[in-house]
mmCIF file of C-alpha atoms and ligand atoms in Angstrom:
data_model
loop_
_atom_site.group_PDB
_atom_site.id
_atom_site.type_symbol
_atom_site.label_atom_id
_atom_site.label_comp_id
_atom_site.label_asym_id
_atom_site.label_seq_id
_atom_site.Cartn_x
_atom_site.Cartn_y
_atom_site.Cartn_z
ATOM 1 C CA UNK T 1 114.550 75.203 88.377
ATOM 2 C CA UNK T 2 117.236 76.438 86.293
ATOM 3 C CA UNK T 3 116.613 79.883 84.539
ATOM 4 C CA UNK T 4 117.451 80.706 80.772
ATOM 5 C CA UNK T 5 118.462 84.024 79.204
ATOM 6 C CA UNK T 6 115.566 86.084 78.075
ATOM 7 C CA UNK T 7 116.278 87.799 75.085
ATOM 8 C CA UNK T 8 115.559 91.964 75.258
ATOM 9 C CA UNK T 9 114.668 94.230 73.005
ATOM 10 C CA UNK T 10 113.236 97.570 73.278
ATOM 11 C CA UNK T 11 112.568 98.148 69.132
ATOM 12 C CA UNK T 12 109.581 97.071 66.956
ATOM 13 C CA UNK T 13 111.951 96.985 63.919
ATOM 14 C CA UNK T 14 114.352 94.653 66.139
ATOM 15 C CA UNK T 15 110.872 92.676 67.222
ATOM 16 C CA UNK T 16 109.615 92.574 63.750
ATOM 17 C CA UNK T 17 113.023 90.787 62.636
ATOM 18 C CA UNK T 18 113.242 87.949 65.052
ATOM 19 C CA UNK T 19 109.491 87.291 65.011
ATOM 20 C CA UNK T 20 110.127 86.834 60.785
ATOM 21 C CA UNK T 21 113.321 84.481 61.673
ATOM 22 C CA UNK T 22 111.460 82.047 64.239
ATOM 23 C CA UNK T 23 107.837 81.986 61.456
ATOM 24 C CA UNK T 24 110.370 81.409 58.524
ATOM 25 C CA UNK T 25 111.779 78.377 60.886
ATOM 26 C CA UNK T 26 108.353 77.176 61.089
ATOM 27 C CA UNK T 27 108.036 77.953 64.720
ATOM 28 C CA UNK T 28 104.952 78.908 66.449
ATOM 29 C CA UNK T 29 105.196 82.375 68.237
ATOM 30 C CA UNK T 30 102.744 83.531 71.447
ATOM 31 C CA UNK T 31 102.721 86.814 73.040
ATOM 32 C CA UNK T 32 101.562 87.613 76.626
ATOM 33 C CA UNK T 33 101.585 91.543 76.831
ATOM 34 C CA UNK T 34 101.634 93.012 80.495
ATOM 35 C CA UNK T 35 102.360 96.048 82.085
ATOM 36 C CA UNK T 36 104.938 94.293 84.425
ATOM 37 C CA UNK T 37 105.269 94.172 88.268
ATOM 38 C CA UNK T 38 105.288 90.039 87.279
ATOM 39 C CA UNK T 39 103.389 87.981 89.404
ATOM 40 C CA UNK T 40 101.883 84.081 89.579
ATOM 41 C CA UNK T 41 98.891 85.488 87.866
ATOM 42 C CA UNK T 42 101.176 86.891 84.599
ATOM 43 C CA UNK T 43 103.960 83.602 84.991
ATOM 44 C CA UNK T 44 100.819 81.022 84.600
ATOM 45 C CA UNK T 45 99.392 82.792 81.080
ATOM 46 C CA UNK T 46 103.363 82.209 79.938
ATOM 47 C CA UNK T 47 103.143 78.567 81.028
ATOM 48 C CA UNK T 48 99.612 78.408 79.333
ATOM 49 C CA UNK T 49 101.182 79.446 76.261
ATOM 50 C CA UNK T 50 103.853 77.621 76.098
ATOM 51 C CA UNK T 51 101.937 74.549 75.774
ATOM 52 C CA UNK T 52 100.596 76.049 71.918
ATOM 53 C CA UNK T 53 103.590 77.578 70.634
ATOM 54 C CA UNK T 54 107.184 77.371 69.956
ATOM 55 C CA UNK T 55 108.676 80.699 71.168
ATOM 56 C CA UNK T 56 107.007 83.156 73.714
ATOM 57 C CA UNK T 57 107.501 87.103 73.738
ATOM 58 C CA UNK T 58 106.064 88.691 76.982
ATOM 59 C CA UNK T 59 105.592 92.693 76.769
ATOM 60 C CA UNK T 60 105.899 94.921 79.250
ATOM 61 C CA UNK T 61 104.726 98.792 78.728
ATOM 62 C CA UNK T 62 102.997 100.542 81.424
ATOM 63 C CA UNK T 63 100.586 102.529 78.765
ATOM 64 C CA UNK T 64 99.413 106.091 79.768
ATOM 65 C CA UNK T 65 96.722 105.721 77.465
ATOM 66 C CA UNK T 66 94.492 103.470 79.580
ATOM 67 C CA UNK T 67 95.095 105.621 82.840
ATOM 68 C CA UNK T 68 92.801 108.583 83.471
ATOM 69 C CA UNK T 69 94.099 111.814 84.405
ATOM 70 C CA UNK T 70 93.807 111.121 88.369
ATOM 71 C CA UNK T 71 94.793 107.262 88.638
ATOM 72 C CA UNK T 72 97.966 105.868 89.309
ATOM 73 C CA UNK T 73 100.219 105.756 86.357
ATOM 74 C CA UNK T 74 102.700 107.347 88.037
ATOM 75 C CA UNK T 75 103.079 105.303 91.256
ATOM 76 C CA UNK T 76 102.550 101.769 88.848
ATOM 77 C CA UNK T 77 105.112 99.408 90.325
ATOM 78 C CA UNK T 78 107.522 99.353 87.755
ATOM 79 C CA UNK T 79 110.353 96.753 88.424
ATOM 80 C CA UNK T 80 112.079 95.649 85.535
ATOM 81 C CA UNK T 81 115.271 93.821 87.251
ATOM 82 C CA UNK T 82 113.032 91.527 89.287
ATOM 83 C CA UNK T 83 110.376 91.190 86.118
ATOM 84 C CA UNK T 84 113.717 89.718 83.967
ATOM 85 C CA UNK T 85 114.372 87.049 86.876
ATOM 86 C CA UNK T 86 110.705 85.776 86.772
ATOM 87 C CA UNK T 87 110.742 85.891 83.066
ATOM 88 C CA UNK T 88 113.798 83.560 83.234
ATOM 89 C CA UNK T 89 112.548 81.388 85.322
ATOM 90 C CA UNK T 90 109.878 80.072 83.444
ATOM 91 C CA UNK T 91 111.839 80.001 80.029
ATOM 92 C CA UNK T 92 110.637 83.083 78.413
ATOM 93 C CA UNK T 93 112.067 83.426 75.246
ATOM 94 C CA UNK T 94 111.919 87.165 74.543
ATOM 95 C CA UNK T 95 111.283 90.548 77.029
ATOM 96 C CA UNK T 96 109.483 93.215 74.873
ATOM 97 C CA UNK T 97 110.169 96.632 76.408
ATOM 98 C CA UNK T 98 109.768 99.705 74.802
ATOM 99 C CA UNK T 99 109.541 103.068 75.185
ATOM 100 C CA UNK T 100 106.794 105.273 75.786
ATOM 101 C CA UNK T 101 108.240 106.845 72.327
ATOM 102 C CA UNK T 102 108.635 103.495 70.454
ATOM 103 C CA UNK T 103 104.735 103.291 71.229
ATOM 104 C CA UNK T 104 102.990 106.686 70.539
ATOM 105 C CA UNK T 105 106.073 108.716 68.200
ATOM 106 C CA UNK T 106 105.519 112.281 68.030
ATOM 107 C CA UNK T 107 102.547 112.585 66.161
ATOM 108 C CA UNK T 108 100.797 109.763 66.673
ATOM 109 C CA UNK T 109 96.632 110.727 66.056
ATOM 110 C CA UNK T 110 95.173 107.097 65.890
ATOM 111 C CA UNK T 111 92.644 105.892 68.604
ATOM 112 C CA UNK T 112 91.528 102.442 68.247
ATOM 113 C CA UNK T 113 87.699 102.382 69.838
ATOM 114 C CA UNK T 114 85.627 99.185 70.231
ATOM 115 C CA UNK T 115 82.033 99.837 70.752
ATOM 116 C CA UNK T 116 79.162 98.579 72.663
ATOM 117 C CA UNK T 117 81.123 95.910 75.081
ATOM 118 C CA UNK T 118 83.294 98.513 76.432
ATOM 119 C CA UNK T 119 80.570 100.408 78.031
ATOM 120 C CA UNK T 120 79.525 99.449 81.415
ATOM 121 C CA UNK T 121 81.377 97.536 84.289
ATOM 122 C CA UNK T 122 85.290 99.060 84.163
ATOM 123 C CA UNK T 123 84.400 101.642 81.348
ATOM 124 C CA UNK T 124 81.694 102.839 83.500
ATOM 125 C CA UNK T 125 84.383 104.600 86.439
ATOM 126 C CA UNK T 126 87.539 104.871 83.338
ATOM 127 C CA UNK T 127 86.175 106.518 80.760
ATOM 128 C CA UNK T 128 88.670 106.191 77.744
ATOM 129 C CA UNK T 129 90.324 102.925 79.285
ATOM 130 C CA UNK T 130 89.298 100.733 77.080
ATOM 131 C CA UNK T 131 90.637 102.748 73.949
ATOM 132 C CA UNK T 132 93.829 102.728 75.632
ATOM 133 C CA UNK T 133 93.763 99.461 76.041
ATOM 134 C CA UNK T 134 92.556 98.908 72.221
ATOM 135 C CA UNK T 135 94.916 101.324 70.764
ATOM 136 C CA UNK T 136 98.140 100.009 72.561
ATOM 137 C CA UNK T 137 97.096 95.913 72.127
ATOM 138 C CA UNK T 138 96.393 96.950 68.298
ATOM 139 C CA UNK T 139 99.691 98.168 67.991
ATOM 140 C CA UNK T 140 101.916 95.516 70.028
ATOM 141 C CA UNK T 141 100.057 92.681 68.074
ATOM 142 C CA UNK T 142 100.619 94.297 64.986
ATOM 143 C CA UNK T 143 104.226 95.181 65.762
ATOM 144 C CA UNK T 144 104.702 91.405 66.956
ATOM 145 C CA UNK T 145 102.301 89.702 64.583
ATOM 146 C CA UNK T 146 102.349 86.525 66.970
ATOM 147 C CA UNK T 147 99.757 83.332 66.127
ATOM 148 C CA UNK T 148 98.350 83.644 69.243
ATOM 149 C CA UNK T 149 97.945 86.429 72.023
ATOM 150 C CA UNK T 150 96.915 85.636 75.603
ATOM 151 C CA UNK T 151 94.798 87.758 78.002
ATOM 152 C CA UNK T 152 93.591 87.070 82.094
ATOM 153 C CA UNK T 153 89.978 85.834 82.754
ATOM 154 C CA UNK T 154 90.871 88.449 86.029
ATOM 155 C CA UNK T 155 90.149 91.271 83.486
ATOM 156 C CA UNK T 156 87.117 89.442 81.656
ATOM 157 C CA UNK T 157 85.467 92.513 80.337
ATOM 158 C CA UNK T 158 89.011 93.632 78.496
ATOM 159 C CA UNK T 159 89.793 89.542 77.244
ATOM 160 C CA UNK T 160 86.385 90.001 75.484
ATOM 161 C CA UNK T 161 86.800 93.337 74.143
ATOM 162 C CA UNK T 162 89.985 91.942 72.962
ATOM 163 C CA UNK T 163 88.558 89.059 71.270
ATOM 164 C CA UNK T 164 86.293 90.985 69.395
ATOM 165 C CA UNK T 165 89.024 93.881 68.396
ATOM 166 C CA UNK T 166 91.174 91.106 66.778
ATOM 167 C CA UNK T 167 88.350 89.622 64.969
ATOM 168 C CA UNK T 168 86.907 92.729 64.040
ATOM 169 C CA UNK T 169 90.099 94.051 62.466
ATOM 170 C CA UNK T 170 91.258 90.912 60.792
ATOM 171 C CA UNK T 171 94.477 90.786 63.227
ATOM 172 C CA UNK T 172 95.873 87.031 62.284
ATOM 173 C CA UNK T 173 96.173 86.472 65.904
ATOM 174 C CA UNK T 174 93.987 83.738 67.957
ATOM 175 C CA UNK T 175 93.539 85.581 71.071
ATOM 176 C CA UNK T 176 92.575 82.948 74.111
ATOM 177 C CA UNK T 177 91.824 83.360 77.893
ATOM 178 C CA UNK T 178 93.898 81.887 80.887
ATOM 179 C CA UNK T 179 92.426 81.060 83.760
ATOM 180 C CA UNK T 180 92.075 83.202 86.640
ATOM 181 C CA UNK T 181 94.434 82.661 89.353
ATOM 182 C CA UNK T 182 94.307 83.559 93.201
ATOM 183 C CA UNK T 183 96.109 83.993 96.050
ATOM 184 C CA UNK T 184 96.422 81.113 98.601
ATOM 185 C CA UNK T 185 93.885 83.425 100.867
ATOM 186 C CA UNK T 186 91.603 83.757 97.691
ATOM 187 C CA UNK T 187 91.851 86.890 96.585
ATOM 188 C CA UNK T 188 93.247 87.918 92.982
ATOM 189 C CA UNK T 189 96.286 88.219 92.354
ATOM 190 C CA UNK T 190 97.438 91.362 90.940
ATOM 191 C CA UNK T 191 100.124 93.848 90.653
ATOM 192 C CA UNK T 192 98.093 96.561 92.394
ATOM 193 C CA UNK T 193 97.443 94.216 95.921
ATOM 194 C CA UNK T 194 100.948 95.373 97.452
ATOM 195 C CA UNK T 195 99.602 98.517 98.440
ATOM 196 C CA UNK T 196 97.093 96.562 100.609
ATOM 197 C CA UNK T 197 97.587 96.827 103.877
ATOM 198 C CA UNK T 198 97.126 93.539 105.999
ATOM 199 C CA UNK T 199 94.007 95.345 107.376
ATOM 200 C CA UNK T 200 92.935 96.639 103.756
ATOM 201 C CA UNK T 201 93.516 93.115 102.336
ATOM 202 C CA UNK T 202 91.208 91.052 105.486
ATOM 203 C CA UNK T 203 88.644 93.419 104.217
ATOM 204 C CA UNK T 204 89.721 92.597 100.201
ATOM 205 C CA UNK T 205 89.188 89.371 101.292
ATOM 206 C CA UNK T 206 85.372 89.602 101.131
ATOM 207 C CA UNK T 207 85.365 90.227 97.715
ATOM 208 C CA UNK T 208 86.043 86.728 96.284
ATOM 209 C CA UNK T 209 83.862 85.447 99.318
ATOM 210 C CA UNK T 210 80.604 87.416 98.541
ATOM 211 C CA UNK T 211 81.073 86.611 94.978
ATOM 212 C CA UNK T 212 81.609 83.104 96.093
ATOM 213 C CA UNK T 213 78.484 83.480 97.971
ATOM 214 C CA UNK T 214 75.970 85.416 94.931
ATOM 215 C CA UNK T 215 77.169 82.209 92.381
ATOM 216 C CA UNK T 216 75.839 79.225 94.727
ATOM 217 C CA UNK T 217 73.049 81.412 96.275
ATOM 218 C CA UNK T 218 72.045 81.636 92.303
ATOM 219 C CA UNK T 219 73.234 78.159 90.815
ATOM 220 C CA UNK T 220 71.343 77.119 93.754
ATOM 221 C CA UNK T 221 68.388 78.378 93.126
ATOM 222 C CA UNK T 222 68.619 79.855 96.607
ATOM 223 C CA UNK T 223 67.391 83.747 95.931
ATOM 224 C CA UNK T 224 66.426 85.509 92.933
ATOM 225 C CA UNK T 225 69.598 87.451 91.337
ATOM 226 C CA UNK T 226 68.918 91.401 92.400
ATOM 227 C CA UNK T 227 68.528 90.265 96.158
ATOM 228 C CA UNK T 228 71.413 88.168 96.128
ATOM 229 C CA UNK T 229 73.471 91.164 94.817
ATOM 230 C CA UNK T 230 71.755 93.678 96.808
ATOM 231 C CA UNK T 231 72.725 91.415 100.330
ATOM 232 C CA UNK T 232 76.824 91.042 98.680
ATOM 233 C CA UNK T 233 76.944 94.764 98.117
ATOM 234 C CA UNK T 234 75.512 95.351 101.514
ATOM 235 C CA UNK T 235 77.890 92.576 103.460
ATOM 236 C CA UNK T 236 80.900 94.409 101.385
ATOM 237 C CA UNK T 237 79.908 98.159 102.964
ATOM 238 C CA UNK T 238 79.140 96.807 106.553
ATOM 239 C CA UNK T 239 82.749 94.898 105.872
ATOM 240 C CA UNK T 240 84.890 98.227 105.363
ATOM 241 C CA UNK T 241 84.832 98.064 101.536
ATOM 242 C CA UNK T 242 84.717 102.031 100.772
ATOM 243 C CA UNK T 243 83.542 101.977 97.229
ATOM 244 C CA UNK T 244 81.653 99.085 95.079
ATOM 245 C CA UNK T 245 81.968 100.749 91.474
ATOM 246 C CA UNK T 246 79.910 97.808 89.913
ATOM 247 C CA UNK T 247 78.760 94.630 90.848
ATOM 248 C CA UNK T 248 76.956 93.000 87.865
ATOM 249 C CA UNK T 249 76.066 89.999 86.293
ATOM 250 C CA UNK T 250 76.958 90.041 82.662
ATOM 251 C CA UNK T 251 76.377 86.747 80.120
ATOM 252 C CA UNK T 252 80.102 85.321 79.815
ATOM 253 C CA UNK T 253 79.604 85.174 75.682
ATOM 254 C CA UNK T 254 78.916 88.988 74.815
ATOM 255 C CA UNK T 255 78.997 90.942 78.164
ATOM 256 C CA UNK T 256 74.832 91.264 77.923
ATOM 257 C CA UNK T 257 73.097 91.977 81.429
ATOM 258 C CA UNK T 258 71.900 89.731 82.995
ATOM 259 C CA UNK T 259 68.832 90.234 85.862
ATOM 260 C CA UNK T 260 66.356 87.636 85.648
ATOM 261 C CA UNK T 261 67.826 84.486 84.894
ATOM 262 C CA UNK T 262 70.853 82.881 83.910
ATOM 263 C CA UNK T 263 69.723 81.564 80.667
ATOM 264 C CA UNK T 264 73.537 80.476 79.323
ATOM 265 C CA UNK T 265 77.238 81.341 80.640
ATOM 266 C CA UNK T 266 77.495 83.880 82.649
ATOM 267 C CA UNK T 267 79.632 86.127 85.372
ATOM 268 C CA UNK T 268 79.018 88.261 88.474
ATOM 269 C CA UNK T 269 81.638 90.803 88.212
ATOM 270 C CA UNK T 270 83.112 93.673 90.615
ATOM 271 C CA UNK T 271 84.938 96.154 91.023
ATOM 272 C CA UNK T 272 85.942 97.751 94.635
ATOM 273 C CA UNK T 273 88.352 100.489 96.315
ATOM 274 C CA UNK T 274 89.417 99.260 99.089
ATOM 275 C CA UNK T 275 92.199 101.007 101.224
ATOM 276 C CA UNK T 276 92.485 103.178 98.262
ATOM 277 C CA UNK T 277 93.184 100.355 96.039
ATOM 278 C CA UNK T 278 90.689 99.401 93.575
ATOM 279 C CA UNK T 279 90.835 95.506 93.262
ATOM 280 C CA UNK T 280 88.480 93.726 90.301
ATOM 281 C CA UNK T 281 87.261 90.508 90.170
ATOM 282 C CA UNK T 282 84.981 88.037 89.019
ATOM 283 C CA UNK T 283 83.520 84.170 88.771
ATOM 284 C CA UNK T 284 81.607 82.372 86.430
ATOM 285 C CA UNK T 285 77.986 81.249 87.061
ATOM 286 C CA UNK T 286 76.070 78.121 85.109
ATOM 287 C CA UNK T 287 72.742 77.928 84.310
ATOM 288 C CA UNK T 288 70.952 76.628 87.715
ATOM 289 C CA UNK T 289 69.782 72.853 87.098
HETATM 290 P P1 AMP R 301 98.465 93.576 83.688
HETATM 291 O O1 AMP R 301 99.941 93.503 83.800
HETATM 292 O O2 AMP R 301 97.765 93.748 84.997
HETATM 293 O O3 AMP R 301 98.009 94.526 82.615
HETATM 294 O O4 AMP R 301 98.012 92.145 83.201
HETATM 295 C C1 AMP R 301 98.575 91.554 82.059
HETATM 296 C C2 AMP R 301 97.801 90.302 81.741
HETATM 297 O O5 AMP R 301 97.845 89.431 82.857
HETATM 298 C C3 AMP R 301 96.311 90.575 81.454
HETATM 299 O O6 AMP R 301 95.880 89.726 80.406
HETATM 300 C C4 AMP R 301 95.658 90.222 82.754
HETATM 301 O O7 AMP R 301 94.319 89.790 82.600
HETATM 302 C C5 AMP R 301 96.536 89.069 83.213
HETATM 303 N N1 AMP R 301 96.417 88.874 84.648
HETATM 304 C C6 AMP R 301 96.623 89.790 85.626
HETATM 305 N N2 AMP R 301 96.348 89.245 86.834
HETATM 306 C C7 AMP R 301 95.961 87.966 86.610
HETATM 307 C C8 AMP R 301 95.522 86.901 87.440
HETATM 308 N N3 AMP R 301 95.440 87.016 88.760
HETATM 309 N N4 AMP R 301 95.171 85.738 86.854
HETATM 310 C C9 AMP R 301 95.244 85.599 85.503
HETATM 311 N N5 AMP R 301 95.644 86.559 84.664
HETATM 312 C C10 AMP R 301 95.993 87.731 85.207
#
């Protein structure tokens, strides 16, 4: 495939310009923000939206906000060089990179909070994550105004907080979900799996496998929902998974528990540490027949 030239630019007031230029052409615009480290996962949401707009702008920012005081924002993988080559590759029209200071200026005092859906599941371990996540999506879709914004069904809980930030605050953005996508060996993909060992990631490995196992245990009508997540969390333990922070099933349309029956939609979700790393995932379950 032959690459194109990705456009770069690191200010909002630069952004704000060529974003006007394309809508004043008539041109749809779609933004996929990221925190970089590009992989399959991040270059299939830019092919999904390049089928419903016109121009694409991909962000990268590695945002302290939604990192607690003892994770890893330090040792992210941050790899710009290689990012621009994948970002080429698939046509990307424009890199947004800024600054930590282009983001939060000296001064900044806002904190964007959704309520309700962001407690539980990934809130529940990263307190504060969410309104990271919030503040800094508020503030990239405002700064790129695009017509629509797309977010990973790999981080359900933060597509549908998302969702309901844009609608709440009137953001004229249609913000969709792309699908999840997986490693030829099943697990996730995500920017974080490189610090798996091969050990650590035969054990990671389990993850998609168990959850595999809970949605056709329950769409089968095979065991009632708290035993079949009761026997996954206890096949992850015995298989070398250190730490199960959640494993929950959630209805897919408003993040409600679920632990009776699946009545409509719905998701089994996890999160793990394994060999240090903590890996999320999660599949969707239909209403057994
Ligand atoms: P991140 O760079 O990890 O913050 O992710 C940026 C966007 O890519 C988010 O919307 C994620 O949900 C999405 N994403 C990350 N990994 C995957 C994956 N394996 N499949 C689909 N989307 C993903």
């Amino acid at each position: 495939m032959i690459a194109s030239t990705v456009k770069i630019i690191r200010a909002k007031k630069e952004l704000r310009t060529q974003i006007k230029e394309w809508h004043m052409k008539g041109l749809r615009v779609g933004m996929v923000p990221t925190m970089g480290a590009l992989h399959h996962g991040h270059l299939s949401l830019i092919k999904e939206i390049q089928k419903h707009v016109d121009k694409v702008v991909v962000s990268i920012f590695v945002n302290p906000k939604q990192f607690g005081p003892n994770e890893d924002f330090d040792k992210y993988p941050r790899q710009e060089t290689a990012d621009i080559k994948k970002l080429a590759e698939v046509h990307t029209d424009l890199l947004y990179a800024p600054s930590a200071k282009e983001i939060y200026p000296e001064g900044f005092l806002t904190n964007v909070k959704v309520t309700k859906i962001t407690e539980g599941l990934c809130a529940s371990k990263r307190p504060g994550h969410f309104d990271g996540v919030t503040t800094v999506v508020t503030k990239l879709l405002l700064q790129c105004l695009p017509d629509v914004a797309l977010f990973g069904e790999k981080d359900f809980q933060q597509y549908t907080v998302l969702k309901q930030l844009a609608d709440d605050l009137d953001i004229p953005t249609e913000v969709m979900c792309g699908k999840l996508i997986r490693d030829e060996d099943g697990l996730a993909t995500s920017s974080r799996n490189v610090y798996l060992t091969p050990d650590a990631r035969q054990i990671a490995l389990e993850i998609p496998k168990t959850l595999k196992r809970i949605v056709d245990e329950i769409e089968g009508n095979i065991r009632p929902i708290e035993e079949s997540l009761n026997r996954g969390i206890e096949h992850l333990l015995k298989s070398g998974v250190k730490e199960i922070q959640y494993l929950e099933i959630r209805k897919s349309q408003n993040l409600e528990p679920v632990t009776d029956a699946i009545t409509e939609p719905s998701r089994v979700l996890i999160a793990a540490v394994v060999g240090g790393v903590r890996l999320i995932d999660n599949m969707p379950i239909q209403k057994p027949q």
